[in-house]
Amino acid sequence: MTDFRYDVLIIGSGAAGLTAALKLAPHLRIALLSKSTLKQGATYLAQGGIAGVLNEQDSIESHVQDTLIAGDGLCDEEAVRFTVSNSQNAIGWLIDQGVPFTREANDTGDWNYHLTREGGHSQRRIIHAADETGKAVSNTLTDLVRAQPNIDIFEHHLAVDLVIEKQPKRHTIGAYILDLDKSRVDLFLAKHTILATGGASKAYLYSSNPQGASGDGIAIAWRAGCRVANMEFNQFHPTILYHPLAYSFLITEAVRGEGGKLLRPDGSRFMDDYDARAELAPRDVVARAIDGEMKRLGSDFVYLDISHKSPEFIEEHFPNIKARCLELGIDITRQPIPVVPSAHYTCGGVMVDQAGRTDLPGLYAIGENSFTGLHGANRMASNSLLECLVYAQSASEAILAINARTPEPSFEFEWDESRVTVSDEDVVVSHNWEELRRVMWDYVGIVRSDKQLNRAKARIALIRQEVAEHYGQYKISGDLLELRNLIVVSELIIQSALKRKESRGLHYTLDYPEMADTPENTVLTPTHVTR
Ligand code: FAD
Ligand code: SIN
């Protein structure tokens, strides 16, 4: 057993964690953790880009209004204004770090950044690096983090739970971390801890997300006593490639932004029947329309067609998608792409203020695991990387402002493994992992009802019981910890969905198809912790 001491412990190395690490490193000693490699998060997979007010045709007001409309009455306008107002700075910082965003020559021969368009945006305002924006951001920031002497990097280190000082203040002073290579739990002590663990979309069987999107930060914060909000708003991306050999491959919304059309299997268009904005309606509308068409026609997919654009245009804007599809025998310059919706983004999360502060002193949450109020009932495309950057900055500023007055933490190591053994039945984990994600997909998906939600609740309670017994008897493993967290977030999603007696944004229920007059967040307060 070893203990590690830092000023700041950052759990997660996506856009949020990397940005915070780089902002803090000139001043403080940082531990930056990833349960996998540094680049294995949703950030690396981001295709479309980052939304921001970046030219004179656009305005802060327009970006704010689009976000509020997409959020269906539930955005916190202050959070929206704060985020959008900081977009230019945040993106400017990325440019200064060297992120190679796509440029184009304008009529006068000058080179500007190319801005694309996605659902819900009334303007072209999405800066991108072809169709691999996340890879460009991740590569650039990871190189910088590796070169920074004040940052110690811990890959394959998985945060299990927080270490909290006893009453009265319940200050967070670090976390128990499982070193996955050594199968050993270490104590990481820090004056400030930042959760930047990404979303929880792996609660669903079909998802665009990487394997690790198991909602760890949300579950960890909930167990420690933080409130979470709006967990019922799970965003389903409308267009994931449908192919038996392609696992979770996203077809960016920018394809629709650049003129891609959605088609029924017989080749007819359908989005006009659902919304005046057609293919550029916000994601909830498009995903529900696709789901409805697939159910009505008994079809396994619909098509997305961009083949009317020139091969040169497609190669320039979507080289990665073109190449991946071609590997699978689909030439997108000539053929439509078979697509289906799948779980993509967690709009809810750990409740934070404008500086990413949670309910517990010393604990911050930034990026997809947080709930800032920006997204409301439906996140507008490409606003999430922006949120990662803006709140990483504000949380870093808050930490720097109080660091000198924050005492060094002290704590006795308490992890006790004397009564557990190595598991001889890992099937409990693999079976329940499968079952949970299937239950969530079938009963807590795009269209919901109380009957189905209660069915899911009962099934997951049984899974929780079985996994809790396993947890108490056997040494912990990465898979077991992720499953334990997925159970927590799934229960939070169901509980929140049952509380919402209306349909709004991403939450659509057959029992309450209308929208309530007064929009309200669903705030869940833990009762298992004395606060
Ligand atoms: P992530 O990038 O997901 O990183 C999470 C980090 O936490 C990882 O390093 C992981 O290893 C670590 N971690 C998790 N749990 C633990 C633990 N217990 N212990 C230690 N480490 C842990 N948004 C946009 O704005 N524009 C886009 O174009 C866009 N495209 C997308 C495309 C895809 C396919 C996907 C899946 C998402 C897309 N999104 C996009 C959403 C956006 O990418 C994510 O919301 C954002 O990247 C989240 O960043 P993050 O830093 O919060 O978390
Ligand atoms: C996409 O490129 O379609 C994803 C954008 C996002 O999730 O914000």
Coordinates of C-alpha atoms in Angstrom, one line a residue, residues 217-503:
G217 CA -17.9 10.1 -11.3
I218 CA -21.6 10.4 -10.9
A219 CA -21.8 7.2 -8.8
I220 CA -18.8 8.1 -6.7
A221 CA -20.1 11.6 -5.9
W222 CA -23.6 10.2 -5.2
R223 CA -22.2 7.6 -2.8
A224 CA -20.2 10.4 -1.0
G225 CA -23.3 12.6 -0.6
C226 CA -23.6 14.9 -3.6
R227 CA -26.9 15.8 -5.2
V228 CA -27.4 14.8 -8.8
A229 CA -29.8 16.3 -11.3
N230 CA -31.7 15.6 -14.5
M231 CA -30.5 12.0 -14.9
E232 CA -33.5 11.2 -17.0
F233 CA -32.2 13.2 -19.9
N234 CA -30.2 10.6 -21.9
Q235 CA -29.4 11.8 -25.3
F236 CA -29.6 9.3 -28.1
H237 CA -27.6 10.2 -31.1
P238 CA -29.7 9.7 -34.3
T239 CA -27.0 8.3 -36.5
I240 CA -24.7 5.5 -35.5
L241 CA -23.5 3.3 -38.3
Y242 CA -25.6 0.1 -38.6
H243 CA -23.3 -2.7 -39.6
P244 CA -22.6 -6.1 -38.0
L245 CA -18.8 -5.4 -38.0
A246 CA -18.9 -1.8 -36.9
Y247 CA -19.0 -1.3 -33.1
S248 CA -20.4 2.1 -32.0
F249 CA -19.2 4.1 -35.0
L250 CA -20.7 7.5 -35.1
I251 CA -21.8 9.3 -38.3
T252 CA -21.4 12.9 -37.3
E253 CA -24.4 15.2 -37.3
A254 CA -22.2 17.5 -39.5
V255 CA -23.1 15.1 -42.3
R256 CA -26.7 16.4 -41.9
G257 CA -25.4 19.9 -41.4
E258 CA -23.7 19.7 -44.8
G259 CA -26.8 18.5 -46.5
G260 CA -27.2 14.8 -45.7
K261 CA -30.8 13.5 -46.0
L262 CA -32.5 10.8 -43.9
L263 CA -34.3 8.2 -45.9
R264 CA -36.6 5.3 -45.3
P265 CA -35.4 2.0 -46.6
D266 CA -37.5 2.6 -49.8
G267 CA -35.5 5.8 -50.4
S268 CA -38.2 8.4 -49.4
R269 CA -37.4 11.3 -47.1
F270 CA -39.3 11.6 -43.8
M271 CA -37.9 14.3 -41.6
D272 CA -40.2 16.9 -43.2
D273 CA -43.1 15.0 -41.8
Y274 CA -41.8 15.5 -38.2
D275 CA -40.3 19.0 -38.0
A276 CA -40.0 22.1 -40.1
R277 CA -36.2 22.1 -39.5
A278 CA -36.2 18.6 -41.1
E279 CA -32.7 17.0 -40.8
L280 CA -31.5 20.0 -38.8
A281 CA -34.0 19.7 -36.0
P282 CA -32.4 19.1 -32.6
R283 CA -31.3 15.6 -31.8
D284 CA -34.2 14.5 -29.6
V285 CA -36.6 15.2 -32.5
V286 CA -34.5 13.4 -35.1
A287 CA -33.8 10.4 -32.9
R288 CA -37.5 10.0 -32.0
A289 CA -38.5 10.3 -35.7
I290 CA -36.0 7.6 -36.7
D291 CA -37.1 5.4 -33.8
G292 CA -40.8 5.9 -34.8
E293 CA -40.1 5.1 -38.5
M294 CA -38.1 2.0 -37.6
K295 CA -40.9 0.7 -35.4
R296 CA -43.6 1.6 -37.8
L297 CA -41.9 -0.1 -40.8
G298 CA -40.3 -3.0 -38.7
S299 CA -37.0 -1.9 -40.1
D300 CA -33.6 -2.4 -38.4
F301 CA -32.3 1.0 -39.7
V302 CA -32.9 4.0 -41.9
Y303 CA -30.5 5.6 -44.3
L304 CA -28.4 8.8 -44.2
D305 CA -27.4 10.0 -47.7
I306 CA -24.7 12.5 -48.6
S307 CA -23.9 11.0 -52.0
H308 CA -25.3 14.0 -53.8
K309 CA -22.2 16.0 -52.7
S310 CA -19.1 15.7 -54.8
P311 CA -16.5 13.0 -53.9
E312 CA -14.0 15.8 -53.3
F313 CA -16.3 17.6 -50.8
I314 CA -16.9 14.3 -48.9
E315 CA -13.2 13.5 -48.8
E316 CA -12.4 16.9 -47.5
H317 CA -15.0 17.1 -44.8
F318 CA -15.6 13.4 -43.8
P319 CA -12.3 11.5 -44.6
N320 CA -12.5 9.3 -41.5
I321 CA -16.2 8.3 -42.0
K322 CA -15.6 7.7 -45.7
A323 CA -12.6 5.5 -45.0
R324 CA -14.3 3.5 -42.2
C325 CA -17.4 2.9 -44.3
L326 CA -15.4 1.9 -47.3
E327 CA -13.6 -0.7 -45.2
L328 CA -17.0 -2.1 -44.5
G329 CA -18.0 -2.1 -48.2
I330 CA -20.1 1.1 -48.2
D331 CA -19.0 3.8 -50.6
I332 CA -20.6 7.0 -49.1
T333 CA -19.9 9.0 -52.3
R334 CA -22.3 6.7 -54.1
Q335 CA -24.4 4.9 -51.5
P336 CA -26.6 5.9 -48.5
I337 CA -25.3 4.9 -45.0
P338 CA -27.5 2.6 -42.9
V339 CA -27.9 4.2 -39.4
V340 CA -29.6 3.7 -36.1
P341 CA -30.0 5.9 -32.9
S342 CA -28.0 4.9 -29.9
A343 CA -27.2 6.3 -26.4
H344 CA -24.7 9.1 -26.7
Y345 CA -24.7 11.7 -23.9
T346 CA -25.6 12.1 -20.3
C347 CA -27.2 15.6 -19.8
G348 CA -27.6 15.1 -16.1
G349 CA -24.9 14.7 -13.5
V350 CA -23.3 15.9 -10.3
M351 CA -24.8 19.3 -9.4
V352 CA -22.2 22.1 -9.6
D353 CA -22.0 25.9 -9.5
Q354 CA -20.3 28.1 -12.1
A355 CA -16.9 27.1 -10.8
G356 CA -17.6 23.3 -10.9
R357 CA -18.0 23.2 -7.1
T358 CA -20.1 20.3 -5.9
D359 CA -21.9 20.0 -2.5
L360 CA -18.8 18.7 -0.8
P361 CA -16.0 21.2 0.0
G362 CA -12.8 20.3 -1.9
L363 CA -14.7 18.3 -4.6
Y364 CA -15.2 19.7 -8.1
A365 CA -17.0 18.1 -11.1
I366 CA -16.4 19.2 -14.7
G367 CA -17.2 17.9 -18.2
E368 CA -19.9 15.3 -18.9
N369 CA -20.2 14.0 -15.4
S370 CA -21.4 17.3 -14.1
F371 CA -24.7 19.1 -14.2
T372 CA -24.1 22.8 -14.8
G373 CA -27.6 23.7 -16.2
L374 CA -26.2 24.3 -19.7
H375 CA -28.0 21.6 -21.5
G376 CA -31.5 21.6 -20.0
A377 CA -33.7 18.8 -21.4
N378 CA -31.6 18.3 -24.5
R379 CA -27.9 19.1 -25.2
M380 CA -27.3 21.0 -28.5
A381 CA -24.7 19.4 -30.6
S382 CA -21.1 20.4 -30.0
N383 CA -21.9 22.3 -26.8
S384 CA -20.3 19.6 -24.6
L385 CA -16.7 20.0 -25.5
L386 CA -17.2 23.7 -25.0
E387 CA -18.6 23.1 -21.5
C388 CA -15.6 20.9 -20.7
L389 CA -13.2 23.7 -21.6
V390 CA -15.1 26.6 -19.9
Y391 CA -15.7 24.8 -16.6
A392 CA -12.2 23.4 -16.5
Q393 CA -11.1 27.0 -16.7
S394 CA -13.5 28.3 -14.0
A395 CA -12.8 25.4 -11.6
S396 CA -9.1 25.9 -12.0
E397 CA -9.5 29.6 -11.2
A398 CA -11.5 28.7 -8.1
I399 CA -8.9 26.2 -6.9
L400 CA -6.0 28.7 -7.4
A401 CA -7.9 31.3 -5.5
I402 CA -8.2 29.2 -2.4
N403 CA -5.2 26.9 -2.6
A404 CA -3.0 28.9 -0.2
R405 CA -5.6 28.7 2.5
T406 CA -6.5 25.1 2.1
P407 CA -4.8 22.8 4.7
E408 CA -2.8 19.8 3.7
P409 CA -5.0 16.7 4.2
S410 CA -4.0 13.9 6.6
F411 CA -5.7 10.6 6.8
E412 CA -4.9 7.0 7.9
F413 CA -5.2 4.4 5.2
E414 CA -8.3 2.3 5.9
W415 CA -8.7 -0.1 3.0
D416 CA -9.3 -3.5 4.4
E417 CA -9.1 -6.6 2.2
S418 CA -8.6 -9.1 4.9
R419 CA -12.0 -10.8 4.5
V420 CA -12.2 -11.0 0.7
T421 CA -10.8 -13.5 -1.8
V422 CA -10.2 -13.6 -5.5
S423 CA -13.4 -14.2 -7.4
D424 CA -14.0 -17.6 -8.9
E425 CA -17.2 -16.6 -10.6
D426 CA -16.7 -13.6 -12.8
V427 CA -19.7 -14.6 -14.7
V428 CA -21.8 -12.7 -12.1
V429 CA -20.2 -9.6 -13.4
S430 CA -20.4 -10.3 -17.2
H431 CA -24.0 -11.6 -17.0
N432 CA -25.3 -8.7 -14.9
W433 CA -23.4 -6.2 -17.1
E434 CA -25.2 -7.6 -20.2
E435 CA -28.6 -7.8 -18.5
L436 CA -28.5 -4.3 -17.0
R437 CA -27.7 -2.7 -20.3
R438 CA -30.4 -4.7 -22.1
V439 CA -33.0 -3.8 -19.5
M440 CA -32.0 -0.1 -19.8
W441 CA -32.2 -0.3 -23.6
D442 CA -35.6 -2.1 -23.7
Y443 CA -37.4 -0.3 -20.9
V444 CA -35.7 3.0 -20.3
G445 CA -35.0 4.0 -23.9
I446 CA -36.1 6.7 -26.4
V447 CA -39.9 6.3 -25.6
R448 CA -40.8 5.4 -22.0
S449 CA -43.8 4.5 -19.9
D450 CA -44.3 4.1 -16.1
K451 CA -45.0 0.4 -16.5
Q452 CA -41.7 -0.2 -18.3
L453 CA -39.7 2.1 -15.9
N454 CA -41.1 0.1 -12.9
R455 CA -40.2 -3.1 -14.7
A456 CA -36.6 -1.9 -15.1
K457 CA -36.5 -0.7 -11.5
A458 CA -37.4 -4.2 -10.2
R459 CA -34.9 -6.0 -12.4
I460 CA -32.1 -3.6 -11.5
A461 CA -32.8 -4.0 -7.8
L462 CA -32.2 -7.7 -8.2
I463 CA -29.0 -7.1 -10.1
R464 CA -27.9 -4.6 -7.3
Q465 CA -28.5 -7.2 -4.6
E466 CA -26.5 -9.9 -6.4
V467 CA -23.6 -7.6 -7.2
A468 CA -23.5 -6.2 -3.7
E469 CA -23.0 -9.7 -2.4
H470 CA -20.3 -10.3 -4.9
Y471 CA -18.6 -7.0 -3.9
G472 CA -18.6 -7.9 -0.2
Q473 CA -17.0 -11.3 -0.8
Y474 CA -14.4 -10.9 -3.5
K475 CA -11.4 -8.6 -4.3
I476 CA -12.5 -5.7 -6.5
S477 CA -11.7 -5.6 -10.2
G478 CA -12.2 -2.9 -12.8
D479 CA -15.2 -4.7 -14.3
L480 CA -16.9 -5.1 -11.0
L481 CA -16.4 -1.5 -10.0
E482 CA -17.8 -0.3 -13.4
L483 CA -20.8 -2.5 -13.0
R484 CA -21.4 -1.3 -9.4
N485 CA -21.3 2.3 -10.8
L486 CA -23.6 1.5 -13.7
I487 CA -26.1 0.1 -11.3
V488 CA -26.1 3.3 -9.3
V489 CA -26.5 5.5 -12.4
S490 CA -29.2 3.3 -13.9
E491 CA -31.2 3.5 -10.7
L492 CA -30.7 7.3 -10.7
I493 CA -31.9 7.5 -14.3
I494 CA -35.0 5.4 -13.6
Q495 CA -35.8 7.3 -10.4
S496 CA -35.5 10.6 -12.2
A497 CA -37.6 9.4 -15.1
L498 CA -40.3 8.2 -12.8
K499 CA -40.4 11.6 -11.1
R500 CA -40.9 13.5 -14.3
K501 CA -44.6 13.5 -15.0
E502 CA -44.4 15.2 -18.4
S503 CA -42.6 14.8 -21.8

